[in-house]
Amino acid sequence: MSKPILVLNCGSSSIKYQMIDTETEEVLAKGLVQRIATGTTGTVDHEVLSGETGEFHVDQDLPNHEVALATVFKLFDEHGPDLSATVAVAHRTVHGGEKFSAPVLIDEEVVNTMKDLSPLAPLHNPAGIEGINAARKLLTDVPHVGIFDTAFFADLPAEAHTYAIDTELAKKLQIRKYGFHGTSHQFVSGEAAKLLGRDDLKQIVCHLGNGASISAVDAGHAVETSMGLTPLAGLVMGTRSGDIDPGVVAYLSRELGWDAQRIDTELNKKSGMLGLTGHTDMRDVQEAADSGDERTKVGLDVYIHRLVFYIGAYATLMGGLDAITFTAGVGENSAEIREMACERLGLFGVELDKEANATRSKSPRVISTPNSKVKVCVIPTNEELAMARQALALISK
Ligand code: AMP
């Protein structure tokens, strides 16, 4: 019997969803809600992908997540698939703090704990809680499962997750490295192990999307990752700075009188590739670099420098390296970025197969030569499928 799971990813003004048949892993329906509680007309796009397929669009005021989800569920009722067959709802939740290191069945206590964690992710957790509350109200008879973006990194060794600040202060405010994109790193590292037929791999996963992070995974366990207390740390991203000297924050405040909010906006929304080159999308960055724009070339060099810097460090921390995997928008699609990075990794015995690298595909694949000491892979991430699998495992226990 098919066991459909509804996967929800609620942002402050949007909801992404997929209904996945966990027996066949087929996507039965997917959709996107936009402009919730923005004072403008909201939109819902619902796509039915199994049985009688079709695309449906609704324009409507969506004052809150409950109205938004009720509108989605009405589309399920009218056009399918059958929502009453759903065996669980899986909710993406960004910050699990130190409390959640695995998927959890959501009850009142879990929701309250998530509220307590909101100061750690003020932009993300409140929206997740709104979505959870609305879905629990509308779908009362199914288990709701919370899946945390930080969970895969909950067991990082202390030396990896501890910041060198006053230990009492760190404890009081729960300041430590949490890491994010955990669902993707866990899924992709698991798929790489399957692809290469080994579960003892020392591997590095490069999740290069608009947000970007990198992890070191030794025999299935995460041992390092680049994002920190927040998703601002680490690699150069579309609009986020990644690592900078923390002294820059106080310097900006002293010199320009900027408050915390202004500095947060600068480093999260106006930095990264946007700050360096004027472009967020890597395709535009590459086009500008190819046409000889010097500023963009330097931006691209900074991006690759940081990426290679982390790969070298992580190989050293693991005491070896068997595989590097690229995933997410840039990692899956940009042969140029992969080549620029791999060119600098000869020291580790990385040998890229240029033809395999340039071949476009949606399938998991190896793009290094048979002689390459370190295997290089491209594996499309699929956070929704990973969440559905995790939710099914929890409710089947
Ligand atoms: P994600 O956050 O994983 O959805 O990735 C989105 C990003 O992927 C975009 O902002 C682009 O920078 C990048 N991207 C998508 N397609 C390509 C492509 N063909 N070449 C280079 N970058 C791409």
Tab-separated table of C-alpha atoms and ligand atoms in Angstrom:
chain	number	residue	atom	x	y	z
A	1	MET	CA	0.000	0.000	0.000
A	2	SER	CA	1.265	3.458	-0.824
A	3	LYS	CA	2.216	5.578	2.162
A	4	PRO	CA	2.009	9.232	1.135
A	5	ILE	CA	3.741	11.785	3.312
A	6	LEU	CA	3.101	15.501	3.035
A	7	VAL	CA	6.346	17.476	3.319
A	8	LEU	CA	5.962	21.124	4.338
A	9	ASN	CA	8.573	23.878	4.271
A	10	CYS	CA	7.064	27.051	5.727
A	11	GLY	CA	8.773	30.415	5.408
A	12	SER	CA	7.453	33.705	6.742
A	13	SER	CA	5.555	34.517	3.529
A	14	SER	CA	5.746	31.249	1.590
A	15	ILE	CA	5.047	27.527	1.849
A	16	LYS	CA	6.650	24.863	-0.346
A	17	TYR	CA	5.110	21.419	-0.254
A	18	GLN	CA	5.356	17.973	-1.781
A	19	MET	CA	3.267	14.855	-1.348
A	20	ILE	CA	5.598	11.866	-1.692
A	21	ASP	CA	4.629	8.212	-1.979
A	22	THR	CA	7.172	6.656	0.354
A	23	GLU	CA	6.764	3.185	-1.186
A	24	THR	CA	7.773	4.235	-4.707
A	25	GLU	CA	9.403	7.572	-3.735
A	26	GLU	CA	7.331	9.177	-6.488
A	27	VAL	CA	6.248	12.811	-6.066
A	28	LEU	CA	2.444	12.705	-6.251
A	29	ALA	CA	1.909	16.474	-6.043
A	30	LYS	CA	3.867	19.590	-5.309
A	31	GLY	CA	3.188	23.256	-4.915
A	32	LEU	CA	4.149	26.703	-3.806
A	33	VAL	CA	2.244	29.313	-1.829
A	34	GLN	CA	3.529	32.870	-2.040
A	35	ARG	CA	2.806	36.232	-0.443
A	36	ILE	CA	1.250	35.068	2.824
A	37	ALA	CA	0.503	37.976	5.200
A	38	THR	CA	2.093	40.551	2.932
A	39	GLY	CA	-0.963	42.765	2.423
A	40	THR	CA	-1.015	41.841	-1.284
A	41	THR	CA	-2.966	39.103	-3.037
A	42	GLY	CA	-1.454	35.694	-2.348
A	43	THR	CA	-0.915	32.931	-4.898
A	44	VAL	CA	-1.055	29.152	-4.761
A	45	ASP	CA	0.360	26.934	-7.513
A	46	HIS	CA	-0.618	23.294	-7.171
A	47	GLU	CA	0.694	20.588	-9.488
A	48	VAL	CA	-0.749	17.081	-9.554
A	49	LEU	CA	1.858	14.657	-10.886
A	50	SER	CA	0.150	11.275	-10.609
A	51	GLY	CA	-3.171	9.908	-11.854
A	52	GLU	CA	-5.026	12.720	-13.591
A	53	THR	CA	-2.209	15.242	-13.785
A	54	GLY	CA	-2.652	18.995	-14.025
A	55	GLU	CA	-1.536	22.449	-12.877
A	56	PHE	CA	-3.842	24.684	-10.863
A	57	HIS	CA	-3.483	28.297	-9.802
A	58	VAL	CA	-5.373	30.343	-7.209
A	59	ASP	CA	-5.114	34.087	-6.430
A	60	GLN	CA	-6.514	34.902	-3.034
A	61	ASP	CA	-5.892	36.927	0.112
A	62	LEU	CA	-3.780	34.820	2.431
A	63	PRO	CA	-3.692	36.686	5.757
A	64	ASN	CA	-1.965	33.853	7.627
A	65	HIS	CA	-0.513	30.339	7.296
A	66	GLU	CA	-3.787	28.696	8.327
A	67	VAL	CA	-5.749	30.277	5.470
A	68	ALA	CA	-2.870	29.483	3.123
A	69	LEU	CA	-2.807	25.800	4.078
A	70	ALA	CA	-6.614	25.553	3.998
A	71	THR	CA	-6.440	26.877	0.404
A	72	VAL	CA	-3.836	24.245	-0.472
A	73	PHE	CA	-5.879	21.468	1.108
A	74	LYS	CA	-8.968	22.585	-0.839
A	75	LEU	CA	-6.917	22.172	-4.031
A	76	PHE	CA	-5.986	18.651	-2.903
A	77	ASP	CA	-9.705	17.924	-2.321
A	78	GLU	CA	-10.737	19.298	-5.716
A	79	HIS	CA	-7.924	17.976	-7.896
A	80	GLY	CA	-6.118	15.297	-5.893
A	81	PRO	CA	-4.230	13.464	-4.734
A	82	ASP	CA	-6.313	12.140	-1.853
A	83	LEU	CA	-5.137	13.992	1.233
A	84	SER	CA	-6.944	11.602	3.574
A	85	ALA	CA	-4.478	8.848	2.611
A	86	THR	CA	-1.574	10.821	4.128
A	87	VAL	CA	0.228	8.848	6.836
A	88	ALA	CA	2.265	11.764	8.224
A	89	VAL	CA	3.187	15.405	7.752
A	90	ALA	CA	6.918	16.219	7.809
A	91	HIS	CA	7.769	19.793	8.778
A	92	ARG	CA	11.094	21.398	7.888
A	93	THR	CA	12.381	23.330	10.867
A	94	VAL	CA	15.554	25.316	10.688
A	95	HIS	CA	16.905	25.416	14.238
A	96	GLY	CA	16.768	22.500	16.648
A	97	GLY	CA	19.321	24.039	19.023
A	98	GLU	CA	20.807	21.516	21.450
A	99	LYS	CA	17.384	19.986	22.068
A	100	PHE	CA	16.692	18.162	18.829
A	101	SER	CA	19.266	15.859	17.307
A	102	ALA	CA	16.793	13.670	15.384
A	103	PRO	CA	13.304	13.844	13.878
A	104	VAL	CA	10.636	14.172	16.549
A	105	LEU	CA	6.888	13.609	16.849
A	106	ILE	CA	5.410	17.051	17.374
A	107	ASP	CA	3.261	17.691	20.430
A	108	GLU	CA	2.581	20.812	22.523
A	109	GLU	CA	5.830	20.373	24.443
A	110	VAL	CA	7.880	20.202	21.234
A	111	VAL	CA	6.162	23.342	19.915
A	112	ASN	CA	6.956	25.166	23.169
A	113	THR	CA	10.596	24.070	23.025
A	114	MET	CA	10.764	25.319	19.433
A	115	LYS	CA	9.384	28.664	20.608
A	116	ASP	CA	12.158	28.817	23.216
A	117	LEU	CA	14.685	28.271	20.406
A	118	SER	CA	13.302	31.098	18.254
A	119	PRO	CA	15.898	33.691	19.378
A	120	LEU	CA	18.532	31.457	17.714
A	121	ALA	CA	16.712	31.684	14.355
A	122	PRO	CA	14.381	34.690	14.547
A	123	LEU	CA	13.769	34.736	10.778
A	124	HIS	CA	13.023	31.031	10.391
A	125	ASN	CA	11.671	29.287	13.489
A	126	PRO	CA	8.572	31.494	14.051
A	127	ALA	CA	7.394	30.786	10.477
A	128	GLY	CA	8.002	27.070	10.967
A	129	ILE	CA	5.922	27.148	14.161
A	130	GLU	CA	3.097	29.019	12.378
A	131	GLY	CA	3.039	26.301	9.729
A	132	ILE	CA	3.092	23.517	12.297
A	133	ASN	CA	0.235	25.036	14.296
A	134	ALA	CA	-1.874	25.552	11.171
A	135	ALA	CA	-1.238	22.051	9.814
A	136	ARG	CA	-1.956	20.392	13.181
A	137	LYS	CA	-5.226	22.271	13.374
A	138	LEU	CA	-6.291	21.267	9.845
A	139	LEU	CA	-4.925	17.699	9.773
A	140	THR	CA	-5.702	16.357	13.222
A	141	ASP	CA	-5.579	12.614	12.630
A	142	VAL	CA	-2.023	12.160	11.374
A	143	PRO	CA	1.326	12.337	13.147
A	144	HIS	CA	3.298	15.536	12.533
A	145	VAL	CA	7.070	15.103	12.451
A	146	GLY	CA	9.594	17.893	13.026
A	147	ILE	CA	12.790	17.610	10.981
A	148	PHE	CA	15.584	19.946	11.957
A	149	ASP	CA	18.155	21.426	9.616
A	150	THR	CA	20.700	21.309	12.443
A	151	ALA	CA	20.124	17.678	13.511
A	152	PHE	CA	22.805	15.983	11.377
A	153	PHE	CA	25.413	18.176	13.080
A	154	ALA	CA	24.186	17.737	16.662
A	155	ASP	CA	26.971	15.247	17.401
A	156	LEU	CA	29.894	17.268	16.053
A	157	PRO	CA	32.899	16.714	18.313
A	158	ALA	CA	33.252	19.355	21.048
A	159	GLU	CA	36.429	20.773	19.494
A	160	ALA	CA	34.508	21.381	16.275
A	161	HIS	CA	31.371	22.954	17.746
A	162	THR	CA	32.930	25.015	20.559
A	163	TYR	CA	33.792	28.671	19.986
A	164	ALA	CA	36.792	30.129	21.826
A	165	ILE	CA	34.797	32.557	23.959
A	166	ASP	CA	33.963	32.604	27.666
A	167	THR	CA	32.474	29.204	28.428
A	168	GLU	CA	29.879	30.602	30.856
A	169	LEU	CA	28.660	33.141	28.307
A	170	ALA	CA	28.519	30.448	25.624
A	171	LYS	CA	26.526	28.148	27.920
A	172	LYS	CA	24.114	30.850	29.054
A	173	LEU	CA	23.203	31.925	25.520
A	174	GLN	CA	23.693	28.520	23.840
A	175	ILE	CA	26.404	29.974	21.608
A	176	ARG	CA	28.056	27.157	19.619
A	177	LYS	CA	28.335	25.884	16.090
A	178	TYR	CA	25.070	24.178	15.080
A	179	GLY	CA	25.472	23.879	11.304
A	180	PHE	CA	22.615	24.002	8.777
A	181	HIS	CA	21.552	22.272	5.538
A	182	GLY	CA	21.876	19.086	7.621
A	183	THR	CA	19.094	17.238	5.798
A	184	SER	CA	20.909	17.842	2.503
A	185	HIS	CA	24.372	16.894	3.824
A	186	GLN	CA	22.974	13.706	5.371
A	187	PHE	CA	21.063	12.725	2.219
A	188	VAL	CA	23.907	13.508	-0.192
A	189	SER	CA	26.617	11.818	1.893
A	190	GLY	CA	24.379	8.735	2.150
A	191	GLU	CA	23.802	8.699	-1.615
A	192	ALA	CA	27.554	9.130	-2.250
A	193	ALA	CA	28.251	6.107	-0.047
A	194	LYS	CA	25.703	4.110	-2.090
A	195	LEU	CA	27.097	5.348	-5.412
A	196	LEU	CA	30.662	4.411	-4.464
A	197	GLY	CA	29.625	1.217	-2.679
A	198	ARG	CA	31.373	2.061	0.612
A	199	ASP	CA	29.998	3.184	3.960
A	200	ASP	CA	33.406	3.907	5.544
A	201	LEU	CA	34.167	6.894	3.298
A	202	LYS	CA	35.955	10.001	4.491
A	203	GLN	CA	34.022	12.465	2.405
A	204	ILE	CA	33.423	16.164	1.912
A	205	VAL	CA	30.018	17.423	0.772
A	206	CYS	CA	29.922	20.837	-0.920
A	207	HIS	CA	26.326	22.142	-0.818
A	208	LEU	CA	26.702	25.121	-3.150
A	209	GLY	CA	23.382	26.871	-3.677
A	210	ASN	CA	22.270	30.403	-2.989
A	211	GLY	CA	23.112	29.479	0.598
A	212	ALA	CA	26.280	27.389	0.729
A	213	SER	CA	27.863	25.084	3.274
A	214	ILE	CA	30.435	22.315	3.369
A	215	SER	CA	30.736	19.323	5.658
A	216	ALA	CA	33.230	16.628	6.531
A	217	VAL	CA	31.555	13.248	6.976
A	218	ASP	CA	33.546	10.287	8.284
A	219	ALA	CA	31.844	6.879	7.939
A	220	GLY	CA	28.410	8.510	7.895
A	221	HIS	CA	29.034	10.835	10.867
A	222	ALA	CA	29.402	14.597	10.434
A	223	VAL	CA	32.661	15.769	12.021
A	224	GLU	CA	32.811	19.386	10.767
A	225	THR	CA	30.686	21.904	8.917
A	226	SER	CA	31.059	25.508	7.885
A	227	MET	CA	27.861	27.196	9.105
A	228	GLY	CA	27.760	28.149	12.766
A	229	LEU	CA	25.372	29.570	15.345
A	230	THR	CA	23.622	30.997	12.300
A	231	PRO	CA	23.771	30.224	8.561
A	232	LEU	CA	25.990	33.281	8.022
A	233	ALA	CA	29.343	31.558	8.627
A	234	GLY	CA	31.595	29.674	6.237
A	235	LEU	CA	31.632	29.747	2.447
A	236	VAL	CA	30.952	32.774	0.251
A	237	MET	CA	27.231	32.635	-0.643
A	238	GLY	CA	24.809	34.438	-2.963
A	239	THR	CA	24.229	37.338	-0.581
A	240	ARG	CA	25.887	36.184	2.686
A	241	SER	CA	29.483	37.027	3.521
A	242	GLY	CA	30.450	33.694	5.062
A	243	ASP	CA	33.520	33.982	7.294
A	244	ILE	CA	34.805	37.429	8.148
A	245	ASP	CA	36.883	38.753	11.032
A	246	PRO	CA	34.307	39.208	13.853
A	247	GLY	CA	36.057	42.516	14.550
A	248	VAL	CA	34.423	43.880	11.386
A	249	VAL	CA	31.080	43.955	13.236
A	250	ALA	CA	32.313	46.288	15.988
A	251	TYR	CA	34.238	48.357	13.422
A	252	LEU	CA	31.093	48.945	11.325
A	253	SER	CA	29.178	49.862	14.448
A	254	ARG	CA	31.823	52.357	15.633
A	255	GLU	CA	32.576	53.922	12.263
A	256	LEU	CA	29.054	54.095	10.795
A	257	GLY	CA	26.837	53.921	13.879
A	258	TRP	CA	25.071	50.864	12.458
A	259	ASP	CA	22.961	48.835	14.922
A	260	ALA	CA	22.772	45.034	15.080
A	261	GLN	CA	19.853	44.879	12.638
A	262	ARG	CA	21.654	47.002	10.026
A	263	ILE	CA	24.845	44.963	10.266
A	264	ASP	CA	22.863	41.710	10.087
A	265	THR	CA	21.171	42.932	6.902
A	266	GLU	CA	24.483	44.012	5.380
A	267	LEU	CA	26.187	40.671	6.016
A	268	ASN	CA	23.171	38.474	5.179
A	269	LYS	CA	21.602	40.304	2.248
A	270	LYS	CA	24.166	42.586	0.649
A	271	SER	CA	27.410	40.642	0.863
A	272	GLY	CA	28.691	37.398	-0.675
A	273	MET	CA	28.742	37.293	-4.486
A	274	LEU	CA	26.311	40.227	-4.582
A	275	GLY	CA	28.666	42.436	-2.580
A	276	LEU	CA	31.734	41.216	-4.438
A	277	THR	CA	30.401	41.284	-8.001
A	278	GLY	CA	26.957	42.909	-8.093
A	279	HIS	CA	25.400	39.532	-9.058
A	280	THR	CA	23.802	36.828	-6.885
A	281	ASP	CA	23.191	34.211	-9.526
A	282	MET	CA	26.312	32.217	-10.412
A	283	ARG	CA	25.260	32.153	-14.078
A	284	ASP	CA	25.426	35.969	-14.182
A	285	VAL	CA	28.713	35.917	-12.278
A	286	GLN	CA	30.220	33.544	-14.820
A	287	GLU	CA	28.933	35.528	-17.779
A	288	ALA	CA	30.444	38.736	-16.393
A	289	ALA	CA	33.757	36.997	-15.636
A	290	ASP	CA	33.833	35.480	-19.145
A	291	SER	CA	33.327	38.923	-20.655
A	292	GLY	CA	36.455	40.095	-18.816
A	293	ASP	CA	34.964	42.039	-15.889
A	294	GLU	CA	37.878	42.337	-13.422
A	295	ARG	CA	35.770	42.897	-10.293
A	296	THR	CA	33.797	39.715	-11.006
A	297	LYS	CA	36.948	37.698	-11.658
A	298	VAL	CA	38.263	38.653	-8.227
A	299	GLY	CA	34.870	37.722	-6.701
A	300	LEU	CA	35.033	34.317	-8.335
A	301	ASP	CA	38.602	33.839	-7.070
A	302	VAL	CA	37.449	34.638	-3.523
A	303	TYR	CA	34.621	32.066	-3.870
A	304	ILE	CA	36.967	29.296	-5.056
A	305	HIS	CA	39.743	30.243	-2.604
A	306	ARG	CA	37.352	29.847	0.348
A	307	LEU	CA	35.950	26.558	-0.960
A	308	VAL	CA	39.381	25.004	-1.535
A	309	PHE	CA	40.583	26.337	1.830
A	310	TYR	CA	37.803	24.388	3.583
A	311	ILE	CA	38.368	21.218	1.550
A	312	GLY	CA	42.071	21.216	2.503
A	313	ALA	CA	41.253	21.801	6.156
A	314	TYR	CA	38.595	19.086	6.280
A	315	ALA	CA	40.830	16.488	4.607
A	316	THR	CA	43.443	17.215	7.264
A	317	LEU	CA	40.913	16.980	10.112
A	318	MET	CA	39.679	13.580	8.880
A	319	GLY	CA	43.237	12.338	8.274
A	320	GLY	CA	42.355	11.405	4.713
A	321	LEU	CA	39.915	11.931	1.888
A	322	ASP	CA	38.071	9.425	-0.302
A	323	ALA	CA	35.379	11.520	-1.964
A	324	ILE	CA	34.245	15.066	-2.667
A	325	THR	CA	30.614	15.562	-3.680
A	326	PHE	CA	29.047	18.644	-5.231
A	327	THR	CA	25.344	19.380	-4.781
A	328	ALA	CA	22.649	22.146	-4.869
A	329	GLY	CA	22.076	24.774	-7.591
A	330	VAL	CA	25.697	25.742	-8.257
A	331	GLY	CA	27.261	22.396	-7.297
A	332	GLU	CA	24.913	20.390	-9.527
A	333	ASN	CA	24.924	22.729	-12.520
A	334	SER	CA	28.191	24.608	-12.764
A	335	ALA	CA	30.895	22.508	-14.419
A	336	GLU	CA	33.120	25.631	-14.349
A	337	ILE	CA	32.994	26.015	-10.554
A	338	ARG	CA	33.652	22.289	-10.072
A	339	GLU	CA	36.598	22.440	-12.461
A	340	MET	CA	38.078	25.575	-10.879
A	341	ALA	CA	37.932	23.921	-7.450
A	342	CYS	CA	39.254	20.516	-8.545
A	343	GLU	CA	42.167	22.099	-10.467
A	344	ARG	CA	43.508	23.254	-7.102
A	345	LEU	CA	43.188	19.856	-5.412
A	346	GLY	CA	45.900	17.912	-7.259
A	347	LEU	CA	47.791	17.659	-3.954
A	348	PHE	CA	45.171	15.195	-2.689
A	349	GLY	CA	45.235	13.150	-5.891
A	350	VAL	CA	42.051	14.653	-7.354
A	351	GLU	CA	41.895	14.080	-11.123
A	352	LEU	CA	38.793	15.444	-12.825
A	353	ASP	CA	37.402	13.733	-15.938
A	354	LYS	CA	36.688	16.923	-17.899
A	355	GLU	CA	34.279	15.265	-20.289
A	356	ALA	CA	32.248	13.645	-17.500
A	357	ASN	CA	32.276	16.966	-15.635
A	358	ALA	CA	30.906	18.844	-18.650
A	359	THR	CA	28.119	16.304	-19.327
A	360	ARG	CA	24.785	17.556	-17.989
A	361	SER	CA	22.654	15.049	-16.120
A	362	LYS	CA	20.110	14.873	-13.303
A	363	SER	CA	21.527	11.557	-12.065
A	364	PRO	CA	24.102	10.939	-9.343
A	365	ARG	CA	27.439	10.477	-11.067
A	366	VAL	CA	31.221	10.234	-10.697
A	367	ILE	CA	33.148	12.961	-12.554
A	368	SER	CA	36.722	11.980	-11.637
A	369	THR	CA	38.965	9.700	-13.721
A	370	PRO	CA	39.272	6.010	-12.787
A	371	ASN	CA	42.813	6.792	-11.550
A	372	SER	CA	41.778	9.677	-9.317
A	373	LYS	CA	42.759	8.888	-5.716
A	374	VAL	CA	39.811	10.924	-4.493
A	375	LYS	CA	36.472	10.277	-6.203
A	376	VAL	CA	34.597	13.418	-7.238
A	377	CYS	CA	30.796	13.093	-7.498
A	378	VAL	CA	27.788	15.199	-8.424
A	379	ILE	CA	24.655	14.194	-6.535
A	380	PRO	CA	21.398	16.152	-6.812
A	381	THR	CA	20.119	16.948	-3.354
A	382	ASN	CA	16.517	16.084	-2.498
A	383	GLU	CA	15.596	17.442	0.908
A	384	GLU	CA	11.903	16.626	0.513
A	385	LEU	CA	12.588	12.960	-0.177
A	386	ALA	CA	15.073	12.847	2.705
A	387	MET	CA	12.426	14.328	5.018
A	388	ALA	CA	9.754	11.886	3.847
A	389	ARG	CA	12.133	8.948	4.459
A	390	GLN	CA	13.000	10.243	7.941
A	391	ALA	CA	9.352	10.818	8.869
A	392	LEU	CA	8.412	7.329	7.666
A	393	ALA	CA	11.239	5.782	9.695
A	394	LEU	CA	10.046	7.601	12.827
A	395	ILE	CA	6.357	6.667	12.519
A	396	SER	CA	7.257	3.054	11.664
A	397	LYS	CA	9.234	2.600	14.909
B	1	AMP	P1	19.717	26.573	-4.725
B	1	AMP	O1	19.814	27.534	-3.578
B	1	AMP	O2	20.312	25.228	-4.434
B	1	AMP	O3	18.334	26.491	-5.313
B	1	AMP	O4	20.645	27.180	-5.879
B	1	AMP	C1	20.282	28.352	-6.559
B	1	AMP	C2	21.492	28.918	-7.252
B	1	AMP	O5	22.049	27.948	-8.151
B	1	AMP	C3	21.213	30.113	-8.151
B	1	AMP	O6	21.204	31.312	-7.417
B	1	AMP	C4	22.379	30.061	-9.123
B	1	AMP	O7	23.456	30.821	-8.588
B	1	AMP	C5	22.801	28.619	-9.148
B	1	AMP	N1	22.577	27.971	-10.444
B	1	AMP	C6	21.446	27.408	-10.909
B	1	AMP	N2	21.643	26.919	-12.161
B	1	AMP	C7	22.927	27.176	-12.485
B	1	AMP	C8	23.750	26.939	-13.626
B	1	AMP	N3	23.295	26.308	-14.706
B	1	AMP	N4	25.040	27.361	-13.578
B	1	AMP	C9	25.513	27.994	-12.509
B	1	AMP	N5	24.801	28.239	-11.402
B	1	AMP	C10	23.523	27.851	-11.387
